[in-house]
Amino acid sequence: MTDLINSGFELFGFFERTPDLVCIAGKDGFFKRVNPAVFEKLGYTEEELFSKPIASFVYHDDKDITHTRRTKLLSGEVLHNFINRYIKKDGELICLEWTSIYFSEKEIVFAIAKDITERKKIEAEIEEKYKTFKNLASHFKSDIEKDRKYFAYELHEEVAQLAAAVKLDISWISSNTPGLSALAQSRLDNAELLSELLMKKIQRIAFSISPNMLDHFGLNDTLEWLRNEFTLLNGIPCNFESLYQEECLTKEMKIDFFRICQEALINIVDHAKANNVEITIEDTGKNIQLTIADDGKGFNVTGVPRSSSGIANMKNRASSINGDLNIVSAPGHGTTISLLIEKPPACAESNNL
């Protein structure tokens, strides 16, 4: 057995000076030979390291996955970039990234590991900062939506009501003032018509600022209303198709789906010169996808400045719900905007039952 192991050490000398951890282990799960970097990194003596199974040095939370990957390794699967944590002699954890291969004819494992502890700490710090930033962004977005609701309420309940009162007064004057000249009557009729148009305009603006329908009727009904208004106001046929369970979307997701649709339709009116628009929300299995497609003049996506407010707004909203926004367009070939989000865990699990 000693000769067999020694035959596997022929090239080991080349690794004596590398800062990476280089190990040879037996099929029995014990170290047979290691380079100086292993002692330096883990802090154990040769006797301590070689007298215990390798698994005893692995952090307890990583033992199961390590055992599973080792089983695959011994069955002939090469191990690439496998990460686990080892317990140093002083009790600290060290994060190692392994590349290993098993030589079945000699029943030994040759493994090289890089110490990525600092890298993982930096990644964790970045992740924590990202979460903090995301929470702040979500907080600000929530505050903005509250402000929108307040402004929409003031428009609808206060300004629109004042316009309605003006309309009633004009109507009363028109009906209860005899002997008005034809010109005066015409001006009153015109003022009454304008006050009615003003009321409707205020209501539309209030809806676009904050659609209360989302809270009362849900996303599907709100988008159905939006696409109908879009067609009536702009003369562009717009179809909406729902192929998903609305319960799979959180309240925040519903707001952002609506806002992205709203932004896309504004862009279509301002730039696309489209004849038809299709809005679809569909369940693709693990994800839910929103698609807004038009047959307009299209554009060169790479030529649009990143600061373009419409596209930037949509991308920011997609990012805030961990979504992936993709825009496909070319001159003369229309535009398709798609938002792909992963289903919330609770929804994904319920669909698998």
GROMACS .gro file of C-alpha atoms in nm:
model
  353
    1MET     CA    1   0.000   0.000   0.000
    2THR     CA    2   0.288   0.236   0.084
    3ASP     CA    3   0.443   0.184  -0.258
    4LEU     CA    4   0.107   0.249  -0.418
    5ILE     CA    5   0.065   0.577  -0.235
    6ASN     CA    6   0.423   0.683  -0.298
    7SER     CA    7   0.373   0.628  -0.669
    8GLY     CA    8   0.104   0.892  -0.654
    9PHE     CA    9   0.343   1.145  -0.506
   10GLU     CA   10   0.582   1.160  -0.800
   11LEU     CA   11   0.485   1.511  -0.902
   12PHE     CA   12   0.393   1.634  -0.556
   13GLY     CA   13   0.723   1.815  -0.514
   14PHE     CA   14   0.620   2.067  -0.775
   15PHE     CA   15   0.346   2.188  -0.543
   16GLU     CA   16   0.553   2.223  -0.226
   17ARG     CA   17   0.595   2.598  -0.266
   18THR     CA   18   0.254   2.696  -0.401
   19PRO     CA   19   0.030   2.907  -0.173
   20ASP     CA   20  -0.265   2.686  -0.274
   21LEU     CA   21  -0.355   2.388  -0.057
   22VAL     CA   22  -0.244   2.067  -0.228
   23CYS     CA   23  -0.353   1.734  -0.083
   24ILE     CA   24  -0.345   1.365  -0.154
   25ALA     CA   25  -0.611   1.165   0.027
   26GLY     CA   26  -0.694   0.798   0.036
   27LYS     CA   27  -1.025   0.640  -0.048
   28ASP     CA   28  -1.057   0.578   0.328
   29GLY     CA   29  -1.111   0.954   0.380
   30PHE     CA   30  -0.778   1.037   0.546
   31PHE     CA   31  -0.506   1.274   0.432
   32LYS     CA   32  -0.196   1.091   0.303
   33ARG     CA   33   0.014   1.390   0.215
   34VAL     CA   34  -0.028   1.768   0.209
   35ASN     CA   35   0.192   2.059   0.113
   36PRO     CA   36   0.311   2.319   0.371
   37ALA     CA   37   0.029   2.559   0.278
   38VAL     CA   38  -0.223   2.320   0.436
   39PHE     CA   39  -0.049   2.329   0.774
   40GLU     CA   40  -0.008   2.705   0.748
   41LYS     CA   41  -0.372   2.772   0.659
   42LEU     CA   42  -0.540   2.526   0.896
   43GLY     CA   43  -0.294   2.549   1.183
   44TYR     CA   44  -0.286   2.177   1.265
   45THR     CA   45   0.025   1.965   1.314
   46GLU     CA   46   0.096   1.673   1.084
   47GLU     CA   47  -0.010   1.428   1.354
   48GLU     CA   48  -0.338   1.612   1.418
   49LEU     CA   49  -0.417   1.640   1.049
   50PHE     CA   50  -0.338   1.282   0.952
   51SER     CA   51  -0.489   1.107   1.255
   52LYS     CA   52  -0.849   1.217   1.195
   53PRO     CA   53  -1.087   1.167   0.900
   54ILE     CA   54  -1.093   1.463   0.664
   55ALA     CA   55  -1.465   1.503   0.730
   56SER     CA   56  -1.391   1.594   1.093
   57PHE     CA   57  -1.229   1.920   0.977
   58VAL     CA   58  -1.528   2.020   0.759
   59TYR     CA   59  -1.772   2.273   0.904
   60HIS     CA   60  -2.086   2.089   1.019
   61ASP     CA   61  -2.324   2.282   0.790
   62ASP     CA   62  -2.117   2.172   0.488
   63LYS     CA   63  -2.071   1.804   0.580
   64ASP     CA   64  -2.372   1.669   0.386
   65ILE     CA   65  -2.295   1.846   0.060
   66THR     CA   66  -1.927   1.756   0.097
   67HIS     CA   67  -2.015   1.389   0.145
   68THR     CA   68  -2.244   1.396  -0.158
   69ARG     CA   69  -1.981   1.553  -0.381
   70ARG     CA   70  -1.712   1.315  -0.252
   71THR     CA   71  -1.934   1.019  -0.341
   72LYS     CA   72  -1.966   1.152  -0.695
   73LEU     CA   73  -1.591   1.211  -0.705
   74LEU     CA   74  -1.518   0.850  -0.611
   75SER     CA   75  -1.757   0.735  -0.884
   76GLY     CA   76  -1.542   0.910  -1.144
   77GLU     CA   77  -1.686   1.262  -1.160
   78VAL     CA   78  -1.414   1.529  -1.154
   79LEU     CA   79  -1.476   1.796  -0.893
   80HIS     CA   80  -1.450   2.153  -1.020
   81ASN     CA   81  -1.473   2.472  -0.813
   82PHE     CA   82  -1.650   2.306  -0.518
   83ILE     CA   83  -1.671   2.539  -0.219
   84ASN     CA   84  -1.691   2.434   0.146
   85ARG     CA   85  -1.566   2.553   0.482
   86TYR     CA   86  -1.304   2.400   0.707
   87ILE     CA   87  -1.253   2.461   1.080
   88LYS     CA   88  -0.906   2.588   1.163
   89LYS     CA   89  -0.734   2.485   1.483
   90ASP     CA   90  -0.811   2.824   1.638
   91GLY     CA   91  -1.182   2.773   1.565
   92GLU     CA   92  -1.207   3.016   1.276
   93LEU     CA   93  -1.363   2.912   0.947
   94ILE     CA   94  -1.173   2.911   0.621
   95CYS     CA   95  -1.354   2.899   0.288
   96LEU     CA   96  -1.190   2.672   0.030
   97GLU     CA   97  -1.258   2.622  -0.339
   98TRP     CA   98  -1.159   2.270  -0.450
   99THR     CA   99  -1.066   2.104  -0.775
  100SER     CA  100  -1.018   1.729  -0.727
  101ILE     CA  101  -0.971   1.411  -0.925
  102TYR     CA  102  -0.985   1.047  -0.813
  103PHE     CA  103  -0.736   0.792  -0.943
  104SER     CA  104  -0.931   0.470  -0.905
  105GLU     CA  105  -0.638   0.242  -0.993
  106LYS     CA  106  -0.442   0.384  -0.700
  107GLU     CA  107  -0.744   0.465  -0.481
  108ILE     CA  108  -0.620   0.816  -0.409
  109VAL     CA  109  -0.767   1.165  -0.452
  110PHE     CA  110  -0.549   1.449  -0.575
  111ALA     CA  111  -0.694   1.785  -0.474
  112ILE     CA  112  -0.600   2.152  -0.496
  113ALA     CA  113  -0.784   2.421  -0.301
  114LYS     CA  114  -0.770   2.799  -0.305
  115ASP     CA  115  -0.837   3.004   0.005
  116ILE     CA  116  -1.127   3.229  -0.095
  117THR     CA  117  -1.220   3.342   0.256
  118GLU     CA  118  -1.150   3.710   0.188
  119ARG     CA  119  -1.329   3.696  -0.145
  120LYS     CA  120  -1.639   3.548   0.020
  121LYS     CA  121  -1.627   3.818   0.290
  122ILE     CA  122  -1.618   4.087   0.023
  123GLU     CA  123  -1.902   3.919  -0.164
  124ALA     CA  124  -2.105   3.902   0.159
  125GLU     CA  125  -2.041   4.272   0.225
  126ILE     CA  126  -2.146   4.361  -0.129
  127GLU     CA  127  -2.458   4.146  -0.092
  128GLU     CA  128  -2.543   4.317   0.234
  129LYS     CA  129  -2.496   4.660   0.080
  130TYR     CA  130  -2.710   4.553  -0.215
  131LYS     CA  131  -2.987   4.439   0.020
  132THR     CA  132  -2.966   4.768   0.208
  133PHE     CA  133  -2.980   4.965  -0.117
  134LYS     CA  134  -3.270   4.753  -0.241
  135ASN     CA  135  -3.461   4.805   0.084
  136LEU     CA  136  -3.403   5.180   0.060
  137ALA     CA  137  -3.517   5.179  -0.304
  138SER     CA  138  -3.826   4.981  -0.209
  139HIS     CA  139  -3.893   5.225   0.077
  140PHE     CA  140  -3.858   5.527  -0.151
  141LYS     CA  141  -4.076   5.363  -0.415
  142SER     CA  142  -4.340   5.290  -0.152
  143ASP     CA  143  -4.330   5.652  -0.036
  144ILE     CA  144  -4.364   5.773  -0.394
  145GLU     CA  145  -4.668   5.549  -0.446
  146LYS     CA  146  -4.822   5.688  -0.127
  147ASP     CA  147  -4.763   6.042  -0.253
  148ARG     CA  148  -4.915   5.945  -0.587
  149LYS     CA  149  -5.223   5.809  -0.412
  150TYR     CA  150  -5.261   6.126  -0.209
  151PHE     CA  151  -5.221   6.347  -0.515
  152ALA     CA  152  -5.463   6.130  -0.715
  153TYR     CA  153  -5.715   6.148  -0.431
  154GLU     CA  154  -5.687   6.526  -0.415
  155LEU     CA  155  -5.736   6.550  -0.790
  156HIS     CA  156  -6.030   6.312  -0.802
  157GLU     CA  157  -6.208   6.406  -0.482
  158GLU     CA  158  -6.127   6.776  -0.456
  159VAL     CA  159  -6.041   6.928  -0.794
  160ALA     CA  160  -6.284   6.712  -0.989
  161GLN     CA  161  -6.557   6.793  -0.738
  162LEU     CA  162  -6.490   7.164  -0.782
  163ALA     CA  163  -6.518   7.121  -1.159
  164ALA     CA  164  -6.847   6.936  -1.106
  165ALA     CA  165  -6.976   7.222  -0.892
  166VAL     CA  166  -6.883   7.472  -1.164
  167LYS     CA  167  -7.068   7.256  -1.419
  168LEU     CA  168  -7.378   7.250  -1.200
  169ASP     CA  169  -7.371   7.628  -1.155
  170ILE     CA  170  -7.334   7.683  -1.528
  171SER     CA  171  -7.621   7.443  -1.593
  172TRP     CA  172  -7.839   7.626  -1.336
  173ILE     CA  173  -7.764   7.967  -1.488
  174SER     CA  174  -7.842   7.833  -1.834
  175SER     CA  175  -8.175   7.688  -1.720
  176ASN     CA  176  -8.292   7.963  -1.486
  177THR     CA  177  -8.191   8.285  -1.665
  178PRO     CA  178  -8.457   8.385  -1.917
  179GLY     CA  179  -8.391   8.620  -2.202
  180LEU     CA  180  -8.028   8.521  -2.262
  181SER     CA  181  -7.892   8.617  -2.597
  182ALA     CA  182  -7.801   8.343  -2.842
  183LEU     CA  183  -7.432   8.426  -2.798
  184ALA     CA  184  -7.454   8.414  -2.416
  185GLN     CA  185  -7.641   8.081  -2.429
  186SER     CA  186  -7.381   7.941  -2.668
  187ARG     CA  187  -7.099   8.045  -2.437
  188LEU     CA  188  -7.275   7.887  -2.139
  189ASP     CA  189  -7.331   7.564  -2.331
  190ASN     CA  190  -6.965   7.564  -2.431
  191ALA     CA  191  -6.855   7.629  -2.070
  192GLU     CA  192  -7.072   7.339  -1.951
  193LEU     CA  193  -6.918   7.109  -2.212
  194LEU     CA  194  -6.565   7.219  -2.122
  195SER     CA  195  -6.629   7.166  -1.750
  196GLU     CA  196  -6.745   6.811  -1.825
  197LEU     CA  197  -6.435   6.746  -2.037
  198LEU     CA  198  -6.222   6.891  -1.755
  199MET     CA  199  -6.379   6.649  -1.507
  200LYS     CA  200  -6.303   6.352  -1.731
  201LYS     CA  201  -5.948   6.473  -1.792
  202ILE     CA  202  -5.888   6.509  -1.419
  203GLN     CA  203  -6.023   6.158  -1.361
  204ARG     CA  204  -5.790   6.015  -1.628
  205ILE     CA  205  -5.491   6.200  -1.484
  206ALA     CA  206  -5.579   6.080  -1.134
  207PHE     CA  207  -5.597   5.722  -1.262
  208SER     CA  208  -5.265   5.747  -1.442
  209ILE     CA  209  -5.101   5.886  -1.128
  210SER     CA  210  -5.240   5.617  -0.899
  211PRO     CA  211  -5.493   5.360  -1.022
  212ASN     CA  212  -5.713   5.276  -0.723
  213MET     CA  213  -5.848   4.991  -0.934
  214LEU     CA  214  -5.531   4.795  -0.849
  215ASP     CA  215  -5.635   4.782  -0.484
  216HIS     CA  216  -6.001   4.716  -0.548
  217PHE     CA  217  -6.013   4.502  -0.861
  218GLY     CA  218  -5.660   4.369  -0.919
  219LEU     CA  219  -5.404   4.391  -1.196
  220ASN     CA  220  -5.594   4.210  -1.471
  221ASP     CA  221  -5.901   4.436  -1.453
  222THR     CA  222  -5.681   4.744  -1.425
  223LEU     CA  223  -5.480   4.650  -1.735
  224GLU     CA  224  -5.804   4.571  -1.918
  225TRP     CA  225  -5.925   4.923  -1.836
  226LEU     CA  226  -5.587   5.071  -1.936
  227ARG     CA  227  -5.577   4.898  -2.274
  228ASN     CA  228  -5.939   5.005  -2.342
  229GLU     CA  229  -5.861   5.369  -2.256
  230PHE     CA  230  -5.547   5.351  -2.469
  231THR     CA  231  -5.751   5.237  -2.769
  232LEU     CA  232  -6.027   5.494  -2.716
  233LEU     CA  233  -5.789   5.787  -2.675
  234ASN     CA  234  -5.536   5.697  -2.944
  235GLY     CA  235  -5.729   5.487  -3.195
  236ILE     CA  236  -5.472   5.206  -3.174
  237PRO     CA  237  -5.615   4.855  -3.118
  238CYS     CA  238  -5.469   4.703  -2.802
  239ASN     CA  239  -5.531   4.351  -2.677
  240PHE     CA  240  -5.461   4.215  -2.330
  241GLU     CA  241  -5.433   3.843  -2.255
  242SER     CA  242  -5.397   3.694  -1.906
  243LEU     CA  243  -5.242   3.345  -1.890
  244TYR     CA  244  -5.134   3.329  -1.526
  245GLN     CA  245  -5.265   3.334  -1.169
  246GLU     CA  246  -5.268   3.690  -1.042
  247GLU     CA  247  -5.223   3.563  -0.686
  248CYS     CA  248  -4.865   3.476  -0.781
  249LEU     CA  249  -4.774   3.845  -0.788
  250THR     CA  250  -4.706   4.050  -0.478
  251LYS     CA  251  -4.861   4.394  -0.440
  252GLU     CA  252  -4.528   4.554  -0.531
  253MET     CA  253  -4.501   4.339  -0.844
  254LYS     CA  254  -4.853   4.433  -0.954
  255ILE     CA  255  -4.771   4.802  -0.922
  256ASP     CA  256  -4.451   4.763  -1.124
  257PHE     CA  257  -4.621   4.550  -1.390
  258PHE     CA  258  -4.879   4.826  -1.430
  259ARG     CA  259  -4.620   5.105  -1.435
  260ILE     CA  260  -4.409   4.926  -1.696
  261CYS     CA  261  -4.716   4.874  -1.915
  262GLN     CA  262  -4.810   5.238  -1.866
  263GLU     CA  263  -4.461   5.355  -1.961
  264ALA     CA  264  -4.448   5.125  -2.264
  265LEU     CA  265  -4.785   5.251  -2.393
  266ILE     CA  266  -4.673   5.613  -2.352
  267ASN     CA  267  -4.362   5.534  -2.558
  268ILE     CA  268  -4.575   5.368  -2.825
  269VAL     CA  269  -4.796   5.677  -2.857
  270ASP     CA  270  -4.499   5.916  -2.863
  271HIS     CA  271  -4.261   5.723  -3.089
  272ALA     CA  272  -4.381   5.394  -3.238
  273LYS     CA  273  -4.656   5.491  -3.488
  274ALA     CA  274  -4.798   5.143  -3.428
  275ASN     CA  275  -5.117   4.994  -3.571
  276ASN     CA  276  -5.158   4.720  -3.309
  277VAL     CA  277  -5.040   4.648  -2.955
  278GLU     CA  278  -5.043   4.317  -2.767
  279ILE     CA  279  -5.005   4.289  -2.388
  280THR     CA  280  -4.962   3.943  -2.238
  281ILE     CA  281  -4.889   3.810  -1.892
  282GLU     CA  282  -4.815   3.439  -1.891
  283ASP     CA  283  -4.695   3.166  -1.659
  284THR     CA  284  -4.383   3.002  -1.808
  285GLY     CA  285  -4.335   2.745  -1.532
  286LYS     CA  286  -4.082   2.885  -1.288
  287ASN     CA  287  -4.138   3.243  -1.403
  288ILE     CA  288  -4.405   3.493  -1.495
  289GLN     CA  289  -4.349   3.700  -1.807
  290LEU     CA  290  -4.503   4.031  -1.907
  291THR     CA  291  -4.479   4.116  -2.277
  292ILE     CA  292  -4.578   4.439  -2.456
  293ALA     CA  293  -4.538   4.409  -2.833
  294ASP     CA  294  -4.618   4.661  -3.106
  295ASP     CA  295  -4.590   4.659  -3.486
  296GLY     CA  296  -4.457   5.015  -3.505
  297LYS     CA  297  -4.152   5.161  -3.674
  298GLY     CA  298  -3.906   5.012  -3.423
  299PHE     CA  299  -3.565   5.152  -3.338
  300ASN     CA  300  -3.201   5.064  -3.291
  301VAL     CA  301  -3.182   4.949  -2.927
  302THR     CA  302  -2.805   5.001  -2.902
  303GLY     CA  303  -2.843   5.358  -3.020
  304VAL     CA  304  -3.073   5.465  -2.736
  305PRO     CA  305  -2.894   5.653  -2.455
  306ARG     CA  306  -2.895   5.468  -2.124
  307SER     CA  307  -3.033   5.782  -1.964
  308SER     CA  308  -3.347   5.767  -2.180
  309SER     CA  309  -3.610   5.825  -1.914
  310GLY     CA  310  -3.876   5.582  -2.040
  311ILE     CA  311  -3.646   5.282  -2.077
  312ALA     CA  312  -3.451   5.373  -1.762
  313ASN     CA  313  -3.773   5.389  -1.559
  314MET     CA  314  -3.881   5.046  -1.681
  315LYS     CA  315  -3.541   4.890  -1.614
  316ASN     CA  316  -3.524   5.041  -1.266
  317ARG     CA  317  -3.867   4.906  -1.181
  318ALA     CA  318  -3.777   4.562  -1.318
  319SER     CA  319  -3.458   4.558  -1.113
  320SER     CA  320  -3.643   4.654  -0.794
  321ILE     CA  321  -3.846   4.330  -0.813
  322ASN     CA  322  -3.549   4.117  -0.927
  323GLY     CA  323  -3.687   4.108  -1.278
  324ASP     CA  324  -3.508   4.090  -1.610
  325LEU     CA  325  -3.625   4.349  -1.865
  326ASN     CA  326  -3.542   4.279  -2.227
  327ILE     CA  327  -3.612   4.503  -2.528
  328VAL     CA  328  -3.605   4.363  -2.881
  329SER     CA  329  -3.646   4.607  -3.167
  330ALA     CA  330  -3.513   4.702  -3.507
  331PRO     CA  331  -3.607   4.976  -3.755
  332GLY     CA  332  -3.920   4.868  -3.943
  333HIS     CA  333  -3.981   4.560  -3.726
  334GLY     CA  334  -4.171   4.687  -3.424
  335THR     CA  335  -4.073   4.657  -3.058
  336THR     CA  336  -4.118   4.386  -2.796
  337ILE     CA  337  -4.061   4.461  -2.429
  338SER     CA  338  -4.055   4.162  -2.195
  339LEU     CA  339  -4.025   4.144  -1.818
  340LEU     CA  340  -3.936   3.808  -1.664
  341ILE     CA  341  -3.965   3.754  -1.290
  342GLU     CA  342  -3.922   3.444  -1.079
  343LYS     CA  343  -4.235   3.328  -0.902
  344PRO     CA  344  -4.245   3.394  -0.528
  345PRO     CA  345  -4.159   3.068  -0.342
  346ALA     CA  346  -4.508   3.023  -0.197
  347CYS     CA  347  -4.664   3.041  -0.543
  348ALA     CA  348  -4.408   2.809  -0.699
  349GLU     CA  349  -4.463   2.551  -0.425
  350SER     CA  350  -4.842   2.565  -0.452
  351ASN     CA  351  -4.822   2.508  -0.827
  352ASN     CA  352  -4.614   2.196  -0.769
  353LEU     CA  353  -4.865   2.035  -0.535
   0.00000   0.00000   0.00000
